GROMACS .gro file of C-alpha atoms in nm:
model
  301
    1UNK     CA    1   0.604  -1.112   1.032
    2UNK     CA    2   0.357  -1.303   0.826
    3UNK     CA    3   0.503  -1.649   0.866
    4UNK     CA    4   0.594  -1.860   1.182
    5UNK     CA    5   1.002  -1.839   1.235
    6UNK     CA    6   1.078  -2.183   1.071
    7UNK     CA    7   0.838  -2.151   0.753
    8UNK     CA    8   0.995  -1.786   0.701
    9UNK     CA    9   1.380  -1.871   0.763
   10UNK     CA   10   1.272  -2.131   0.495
   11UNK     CA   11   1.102  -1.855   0.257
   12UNK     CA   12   1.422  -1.637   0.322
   13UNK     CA   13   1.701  -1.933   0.237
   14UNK     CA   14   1.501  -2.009  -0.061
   15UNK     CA   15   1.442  -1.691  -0.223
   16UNK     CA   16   1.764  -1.538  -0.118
   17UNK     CA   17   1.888  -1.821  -0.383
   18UNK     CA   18   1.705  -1.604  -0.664
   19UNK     CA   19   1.807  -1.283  -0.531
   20UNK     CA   20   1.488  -1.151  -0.363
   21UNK     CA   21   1.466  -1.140  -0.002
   22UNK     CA   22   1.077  -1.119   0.088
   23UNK     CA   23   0.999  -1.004   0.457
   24UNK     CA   24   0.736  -0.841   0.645
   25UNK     CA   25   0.482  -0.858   0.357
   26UNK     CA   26   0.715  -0.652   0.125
   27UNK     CA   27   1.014  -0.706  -0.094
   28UNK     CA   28   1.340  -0.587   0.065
   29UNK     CA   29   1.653  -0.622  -0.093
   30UNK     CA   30   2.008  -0.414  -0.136
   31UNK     CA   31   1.751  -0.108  -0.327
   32UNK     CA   32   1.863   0.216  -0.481
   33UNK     CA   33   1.845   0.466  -0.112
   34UNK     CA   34   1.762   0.876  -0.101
   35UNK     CA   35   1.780   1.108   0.225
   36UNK     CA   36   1.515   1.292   0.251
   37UNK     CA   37   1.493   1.581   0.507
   38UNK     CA   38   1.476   1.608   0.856
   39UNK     CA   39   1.112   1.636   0.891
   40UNK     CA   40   1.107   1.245   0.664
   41UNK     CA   41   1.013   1.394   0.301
   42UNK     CA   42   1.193   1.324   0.005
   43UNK     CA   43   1.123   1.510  -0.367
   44UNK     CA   44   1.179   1.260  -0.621
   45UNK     CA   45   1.336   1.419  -0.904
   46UNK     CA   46   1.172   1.365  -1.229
   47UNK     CA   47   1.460   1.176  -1.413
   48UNK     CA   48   1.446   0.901  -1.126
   49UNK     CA   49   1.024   0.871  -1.161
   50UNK     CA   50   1.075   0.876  -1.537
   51UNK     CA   51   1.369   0.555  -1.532
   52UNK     CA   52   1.123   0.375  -1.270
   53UNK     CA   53   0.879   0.399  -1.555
   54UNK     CA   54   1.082   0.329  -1.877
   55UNK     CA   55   1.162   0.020  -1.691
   56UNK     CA   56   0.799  -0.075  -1.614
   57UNK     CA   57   0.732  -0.120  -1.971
   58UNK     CA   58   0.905  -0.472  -1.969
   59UNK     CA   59   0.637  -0.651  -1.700
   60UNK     CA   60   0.266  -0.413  -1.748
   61UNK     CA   61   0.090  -0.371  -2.059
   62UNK     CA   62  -0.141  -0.053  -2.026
   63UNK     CA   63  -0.523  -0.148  -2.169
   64UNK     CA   64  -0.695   0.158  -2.044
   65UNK     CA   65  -0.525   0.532  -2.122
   66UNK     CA   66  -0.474   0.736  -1.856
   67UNK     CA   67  -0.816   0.962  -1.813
   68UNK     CA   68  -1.074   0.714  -1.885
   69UNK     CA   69  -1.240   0.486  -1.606
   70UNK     CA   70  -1.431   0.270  -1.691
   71UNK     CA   71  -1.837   0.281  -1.526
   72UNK     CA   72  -1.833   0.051  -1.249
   73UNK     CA   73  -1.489  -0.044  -1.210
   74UNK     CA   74  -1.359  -0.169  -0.878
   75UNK     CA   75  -1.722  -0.311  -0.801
   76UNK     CA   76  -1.628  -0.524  -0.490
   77UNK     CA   77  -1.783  -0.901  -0.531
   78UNK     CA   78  -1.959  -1.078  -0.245
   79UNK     CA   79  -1.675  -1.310  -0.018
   80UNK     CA   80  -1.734  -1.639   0.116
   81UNK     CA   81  -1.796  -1.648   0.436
   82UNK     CA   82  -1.596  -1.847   0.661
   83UNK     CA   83  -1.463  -1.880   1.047
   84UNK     CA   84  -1.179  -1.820   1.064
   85UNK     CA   85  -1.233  -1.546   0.779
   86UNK     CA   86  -0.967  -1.654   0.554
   87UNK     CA   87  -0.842  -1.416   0.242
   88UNK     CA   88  -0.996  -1.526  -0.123
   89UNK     CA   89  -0.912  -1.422  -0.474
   90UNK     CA   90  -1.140  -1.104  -0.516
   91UNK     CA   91  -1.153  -0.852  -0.823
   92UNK     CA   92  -0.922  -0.553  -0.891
   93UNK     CA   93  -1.014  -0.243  -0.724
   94UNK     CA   94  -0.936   0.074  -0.956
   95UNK     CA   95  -0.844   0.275  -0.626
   96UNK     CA   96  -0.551  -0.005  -0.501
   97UNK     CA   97  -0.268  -0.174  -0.669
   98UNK     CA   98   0.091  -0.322  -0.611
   99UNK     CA   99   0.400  -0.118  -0.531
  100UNK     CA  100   0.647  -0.251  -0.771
  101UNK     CA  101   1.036  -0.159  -0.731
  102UNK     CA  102   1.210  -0.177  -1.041
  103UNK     CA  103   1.579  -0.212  -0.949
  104UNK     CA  104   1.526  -0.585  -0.941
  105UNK     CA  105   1.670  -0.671  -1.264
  106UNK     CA  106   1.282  -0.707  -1.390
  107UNK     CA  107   1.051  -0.507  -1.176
  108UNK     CA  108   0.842  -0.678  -0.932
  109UNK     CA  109   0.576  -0.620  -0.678
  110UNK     CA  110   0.627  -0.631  -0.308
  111UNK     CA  111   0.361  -0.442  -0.157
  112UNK     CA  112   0.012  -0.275  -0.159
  113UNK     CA  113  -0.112   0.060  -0.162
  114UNK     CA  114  -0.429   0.261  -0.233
  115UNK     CA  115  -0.564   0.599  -0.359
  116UNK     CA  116  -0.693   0.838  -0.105
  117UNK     CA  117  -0.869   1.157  -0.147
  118UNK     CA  118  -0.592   1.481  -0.139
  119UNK     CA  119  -0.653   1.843  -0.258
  120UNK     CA  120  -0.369   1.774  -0.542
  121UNK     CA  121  -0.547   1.453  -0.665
  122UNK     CA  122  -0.260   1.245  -0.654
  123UNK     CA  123  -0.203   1.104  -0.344
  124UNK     CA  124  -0.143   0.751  -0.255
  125UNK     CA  125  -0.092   0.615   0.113
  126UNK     CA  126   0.078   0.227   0.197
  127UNK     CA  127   0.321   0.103   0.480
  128UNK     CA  128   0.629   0.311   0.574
  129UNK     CA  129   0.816  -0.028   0.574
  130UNK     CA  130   0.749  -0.059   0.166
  131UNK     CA  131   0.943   0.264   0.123
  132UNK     CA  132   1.173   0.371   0.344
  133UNK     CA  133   1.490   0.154   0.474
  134UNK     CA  134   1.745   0.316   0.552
  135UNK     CA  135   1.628   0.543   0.264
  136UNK     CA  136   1.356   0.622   0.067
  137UNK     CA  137   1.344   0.361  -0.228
  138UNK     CA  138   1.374   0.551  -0.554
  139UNK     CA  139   1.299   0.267  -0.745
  140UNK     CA  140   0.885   0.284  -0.679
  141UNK     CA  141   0.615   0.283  -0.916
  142UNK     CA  142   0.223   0.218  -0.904
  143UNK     CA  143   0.006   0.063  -1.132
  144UNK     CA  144  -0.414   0.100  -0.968
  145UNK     CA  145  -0.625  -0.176  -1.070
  146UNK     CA  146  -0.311  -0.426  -1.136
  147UNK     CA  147  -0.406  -0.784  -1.306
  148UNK     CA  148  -0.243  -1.040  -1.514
  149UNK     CA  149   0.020  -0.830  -1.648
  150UNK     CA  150  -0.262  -0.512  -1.704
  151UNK     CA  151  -0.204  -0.176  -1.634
  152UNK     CA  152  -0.574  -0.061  -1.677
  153UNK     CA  153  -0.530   0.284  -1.507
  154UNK     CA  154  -0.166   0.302  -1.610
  155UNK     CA  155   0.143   0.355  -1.431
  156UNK     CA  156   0.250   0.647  -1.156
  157UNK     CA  157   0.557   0.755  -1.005
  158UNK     CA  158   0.625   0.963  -0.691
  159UNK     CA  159   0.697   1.340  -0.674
  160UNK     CA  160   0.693   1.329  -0.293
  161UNK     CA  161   0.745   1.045  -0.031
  162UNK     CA  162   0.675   1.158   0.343
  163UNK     CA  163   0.674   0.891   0.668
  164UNK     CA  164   0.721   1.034   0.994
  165UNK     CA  165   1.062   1.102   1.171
  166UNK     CA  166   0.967   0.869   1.425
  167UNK     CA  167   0.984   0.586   1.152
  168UNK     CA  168   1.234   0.738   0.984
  169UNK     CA  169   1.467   0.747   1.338
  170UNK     CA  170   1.423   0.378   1.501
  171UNK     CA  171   1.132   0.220   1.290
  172UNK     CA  172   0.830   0.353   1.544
  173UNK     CA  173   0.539   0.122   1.439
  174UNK     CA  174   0.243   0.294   1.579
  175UNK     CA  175   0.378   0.545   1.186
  176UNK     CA  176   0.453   0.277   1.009
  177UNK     CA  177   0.246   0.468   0.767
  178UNK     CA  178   0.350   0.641   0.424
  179UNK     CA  179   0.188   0.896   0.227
  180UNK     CA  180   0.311   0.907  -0.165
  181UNK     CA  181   0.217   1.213  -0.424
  182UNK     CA  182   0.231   1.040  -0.803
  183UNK     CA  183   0.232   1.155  -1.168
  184UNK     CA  184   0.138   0.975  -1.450
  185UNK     CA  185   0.386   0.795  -1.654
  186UNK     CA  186   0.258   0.944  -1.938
  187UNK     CA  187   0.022   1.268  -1.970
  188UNK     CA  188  -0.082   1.490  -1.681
  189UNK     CA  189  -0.404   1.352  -1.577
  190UNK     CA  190  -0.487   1.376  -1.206
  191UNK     CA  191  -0.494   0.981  -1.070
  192UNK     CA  192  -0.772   1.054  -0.900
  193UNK     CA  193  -0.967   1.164  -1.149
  194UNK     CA  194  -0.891   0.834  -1.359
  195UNK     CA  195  -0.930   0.605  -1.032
  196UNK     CA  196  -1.115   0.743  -0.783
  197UNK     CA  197  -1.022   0.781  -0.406
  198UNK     CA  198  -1.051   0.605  -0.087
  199UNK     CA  199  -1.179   0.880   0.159
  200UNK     CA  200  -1.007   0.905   0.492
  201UNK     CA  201  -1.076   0.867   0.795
  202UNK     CA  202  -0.922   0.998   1.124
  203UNK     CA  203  -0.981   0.917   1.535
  204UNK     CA  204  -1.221   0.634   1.429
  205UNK     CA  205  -1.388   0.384   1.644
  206UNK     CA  206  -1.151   0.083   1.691
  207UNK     CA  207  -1.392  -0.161   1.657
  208UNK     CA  208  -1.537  -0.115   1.282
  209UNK     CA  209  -1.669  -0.402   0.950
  210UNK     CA  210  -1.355  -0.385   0.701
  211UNK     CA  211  -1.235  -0.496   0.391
  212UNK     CA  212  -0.860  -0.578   0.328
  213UNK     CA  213  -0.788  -0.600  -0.025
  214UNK     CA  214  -0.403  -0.636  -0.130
  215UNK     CA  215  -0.148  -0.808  -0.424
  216UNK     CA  216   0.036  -1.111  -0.262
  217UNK     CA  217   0.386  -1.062  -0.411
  218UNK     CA  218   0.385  -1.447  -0.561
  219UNK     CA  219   0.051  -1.318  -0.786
  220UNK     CA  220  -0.108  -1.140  -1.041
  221UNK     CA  221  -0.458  -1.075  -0.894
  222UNK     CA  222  -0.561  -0.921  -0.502
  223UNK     CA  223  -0.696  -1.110  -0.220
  224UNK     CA  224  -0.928  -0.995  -0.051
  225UNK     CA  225  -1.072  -1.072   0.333
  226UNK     CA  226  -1.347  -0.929   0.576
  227UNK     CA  227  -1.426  -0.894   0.939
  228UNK     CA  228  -1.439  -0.651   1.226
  229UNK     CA  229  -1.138  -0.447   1.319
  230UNK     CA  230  -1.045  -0.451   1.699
  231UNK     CA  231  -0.827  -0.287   1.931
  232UNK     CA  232  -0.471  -0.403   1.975
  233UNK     CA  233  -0.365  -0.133   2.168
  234UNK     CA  234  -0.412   0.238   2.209
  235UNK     CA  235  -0.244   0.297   1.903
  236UNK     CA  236  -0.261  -0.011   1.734
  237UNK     CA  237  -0.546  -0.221   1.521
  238UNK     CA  238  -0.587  -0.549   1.478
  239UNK     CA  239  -0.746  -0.767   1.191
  240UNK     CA  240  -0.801  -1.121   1.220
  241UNK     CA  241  -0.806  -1.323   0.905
  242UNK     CA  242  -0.581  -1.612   0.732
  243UNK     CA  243  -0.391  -1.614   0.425
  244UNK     CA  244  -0.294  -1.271   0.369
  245UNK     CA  245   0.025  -1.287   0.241
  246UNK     CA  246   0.365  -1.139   0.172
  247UNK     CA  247   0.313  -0.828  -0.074
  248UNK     CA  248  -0.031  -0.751   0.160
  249UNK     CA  249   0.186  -0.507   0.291
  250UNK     CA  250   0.014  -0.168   0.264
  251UNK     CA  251  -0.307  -0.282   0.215
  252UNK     CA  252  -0.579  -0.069   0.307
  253UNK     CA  253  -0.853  -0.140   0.565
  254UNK     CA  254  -1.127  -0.035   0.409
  255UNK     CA  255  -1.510   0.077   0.593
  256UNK     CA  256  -1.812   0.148   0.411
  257UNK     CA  257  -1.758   0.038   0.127
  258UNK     CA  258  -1.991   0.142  -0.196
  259UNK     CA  259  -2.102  -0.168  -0.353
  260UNK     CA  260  -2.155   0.007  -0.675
  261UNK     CA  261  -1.816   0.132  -0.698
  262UNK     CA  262  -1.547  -0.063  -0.457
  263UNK     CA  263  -1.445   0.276  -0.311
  264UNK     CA  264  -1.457   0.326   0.063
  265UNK     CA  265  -1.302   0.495   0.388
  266UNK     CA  266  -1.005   0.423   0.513
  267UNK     CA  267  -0.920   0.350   0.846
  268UNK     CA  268  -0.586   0.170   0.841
  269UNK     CA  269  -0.345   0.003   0.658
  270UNK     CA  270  -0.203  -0.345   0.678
  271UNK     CA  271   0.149  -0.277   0.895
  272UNK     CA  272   0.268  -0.157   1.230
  273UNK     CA  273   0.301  -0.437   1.514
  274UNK     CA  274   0.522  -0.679   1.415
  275UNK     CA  275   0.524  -0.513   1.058
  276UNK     CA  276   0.241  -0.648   0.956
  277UNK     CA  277   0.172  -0.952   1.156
  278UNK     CA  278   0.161  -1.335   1.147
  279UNK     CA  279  -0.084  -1.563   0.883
  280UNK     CA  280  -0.399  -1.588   1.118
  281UNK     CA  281  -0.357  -1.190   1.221
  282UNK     CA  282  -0.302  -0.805   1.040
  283UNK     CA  283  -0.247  -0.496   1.234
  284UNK     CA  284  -0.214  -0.123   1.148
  285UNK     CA  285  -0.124   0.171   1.307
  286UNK     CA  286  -0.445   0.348   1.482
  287UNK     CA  287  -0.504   0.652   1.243
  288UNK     CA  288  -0.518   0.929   1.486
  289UNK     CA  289  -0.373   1.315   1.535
  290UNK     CA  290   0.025   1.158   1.471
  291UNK     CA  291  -0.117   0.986   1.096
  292UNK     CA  292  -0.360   1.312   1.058
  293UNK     CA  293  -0.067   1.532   1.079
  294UNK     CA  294   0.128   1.331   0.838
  295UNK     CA  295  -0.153   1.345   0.587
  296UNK     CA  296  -0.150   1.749   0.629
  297UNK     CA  297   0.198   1.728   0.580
  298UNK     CA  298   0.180   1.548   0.253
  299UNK     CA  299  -0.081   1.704   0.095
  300UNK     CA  300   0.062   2.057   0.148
  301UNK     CA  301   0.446   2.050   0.053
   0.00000   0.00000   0.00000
C-alpha cells in the first residue's frame, strides 16, 4: 500500500465522503464488472469502448489528431538528484498516460500505463490490480501523453484485456501484470504509430538504472523518479524512491532510455508486493517466462 495504515485509513474515511475510494495506487470503487474467460481475457465489445469514450469528452480536450506526433515528444528532462531519490514533477511522455475509468460520475484517473511494442501496434501494458476486481473494468480508457486537461495523442479504448488466471483466481502478485489492446476513439490509426513504444524486455538482470514515470491520481502532470532496481525476491523487484503516489499504479520501469525521444525498455511495472508498495518503496513483478507468456498471449488473440 502506498501509505502507512493510519495516514491511509485517513485517505480512505476522507475520500469515501466524496465517493472515491483510492487504494493501492489506483482508484477502486463499486465499477461496471465483465467475465472474461477461463484463460483471464475479456473482448470488449465496441459499444462499451465507444460509451467509455463519449464520456471522456467532458474532462480531455484533444490538441493533437490522432496520426501526428510531434518531433521530439516525450524527451525525458534531467531529475534532481537526491538521497533518498524522491519523485519530481517531470514532462509528459507520449508512450505513458493515466488509466481513467469513466463510471465515476465524471471520469477520473486512477492509474498508469504505457505503450509497448506488439505486432498489432496497439498494445498497452499497466497493473492487473487497475483492471481487474472481481471483473474486468469496462469502464477504461487511455489518453498517452496526458497534461492539464490535454489529450495530445488522443483517447483509446480496449478491444482486449488479458491478466493471468493466477491473478484472476486469488490475486497472485508475482502477475499482477495486465496487457491491454486499444483503438482509437476516433479514426483507425495504429497508437503506436502516433506514440511510439516502450520495447520489452524479458528474464532481465534484477539489478538495472530505471526511470519510473506515472500520473498521481490527485494531478494533472507525471512524476517522475530514478535509481537502480534491485531484487526483492525471485520473482519480485524492488524500487526505492519517495513520493510516488496513489495513481503510480502501473507505471512502467523504464531502462535505457533515449534521451532524444523518452522511449525506453521495459522491465517492470509499478505493482505486485504489497500492490504496489509503501511511500519510501515500489515493487513489480519480475518479468520472466509467466509475464512473457502473457505478452504472447495478448498479442496473438
Amino acid at each position: 500500500m502506498r501509505l502507512k495504515y493510519a495516514a491511509l485509513l485517513a485517505s480512505v474515511l476522507a475520500l469515501a465522503v466524496a465517493g472515491l475510494l483510492v487504494a493501492n495506487r489506483g482508484l477502486a470503487t463499486d465499477a461496471p464488472l465483465a467475465d472474461g474467460d477461463a484463460t483471464g481475457h475479456y473482448k470488449e465489445p465496441r459499444e462499451v469502448g465507444d460509451a467509455a469514450a463519449e464520456a471522456m469528452a467532458e474532462v480531455v480536450r484533444s490538441v493533437t489528431a490522432p496520426g501526428r506526433r510531434a518531433d521530439g515528444a516525450g524527451r525525458p528532462e534531467a531529475l534532481r538528484a537526491s538521497r533518498p531519490p524522491v519523485a519530481a514533477e517531470a514532462a509528459p511522455s507520449a508512450a505513458v498516460g493515466p488509466l481513467f475509468y469513466t463510471a465515476q460520475g465524471a471520469p477520473a484517473h486512477g492509474c498508469t500505463a504505457s505503450v509497448v511494442h506488439s505486432p498489432g501496434q496497439d498494445l498497452v501494458v499497466t497493473a492487473a490490480h487497475c483492471v481487474y476486481m472481481d471483473g474486468f473494468r469496462t469502464d477504461l480508457a487511455f489518453v498517452p501523453g496526458y497534461q492539464d486537461g490535454t489529450a495530445p495523442y488522443g483517447v483509446w479504448v480496449p478491444t482486449s484485456i488479458d491478466v493471468a488466471p493466477e491473478w484472476a483466481e486469488n490475486r497472485d502478485p508475482d502477475h499482477d501484470v495486465a496487457f491491454l489492446r486499444v483503438r482509437p476513439a476516433t479514426g483507425n490509426t495504429p497508437l503506436e504509430r502516433v506514440t511510439g513504444a516502450q520495447r520489452v524486455r524479458f528474464g532481465s538482470p534484477a539489478a538495472l538504472p530505471a526511470r519510473v514515470l506515472g500520473y498521481p491520481n490527485a494531478g494533472e502532470r507525471p512524476v517522475a523518479c530514478e535509481n537502480a532496481t534491485e531484487s526483492e525476491s525471485r520473482t519480485q523487484l524492488r524500487f526505492a524512491c519517495e513520493g510516488l503516489p496513489n495513481g503510480t499504479s502501473g507505471s512502467p520501469f523504464l531502462t535505457d532510455v533515449d534521451p532524444a525521444t523518452g522511449l525506453g525498455t521495459l522491465v517492470g511495472v509499478l505493482g505486485g508486493k504489497d500492490e504496489g508498495g509503501d511511500e519510501e518503496t515500489s515493487y513489480s513483478p519480475y518479468f520472466g517466462d509467466a509475464i512473457e507468456r502473457l505478452y504472447r498471449r495478448a498479442t496473438t488473440r
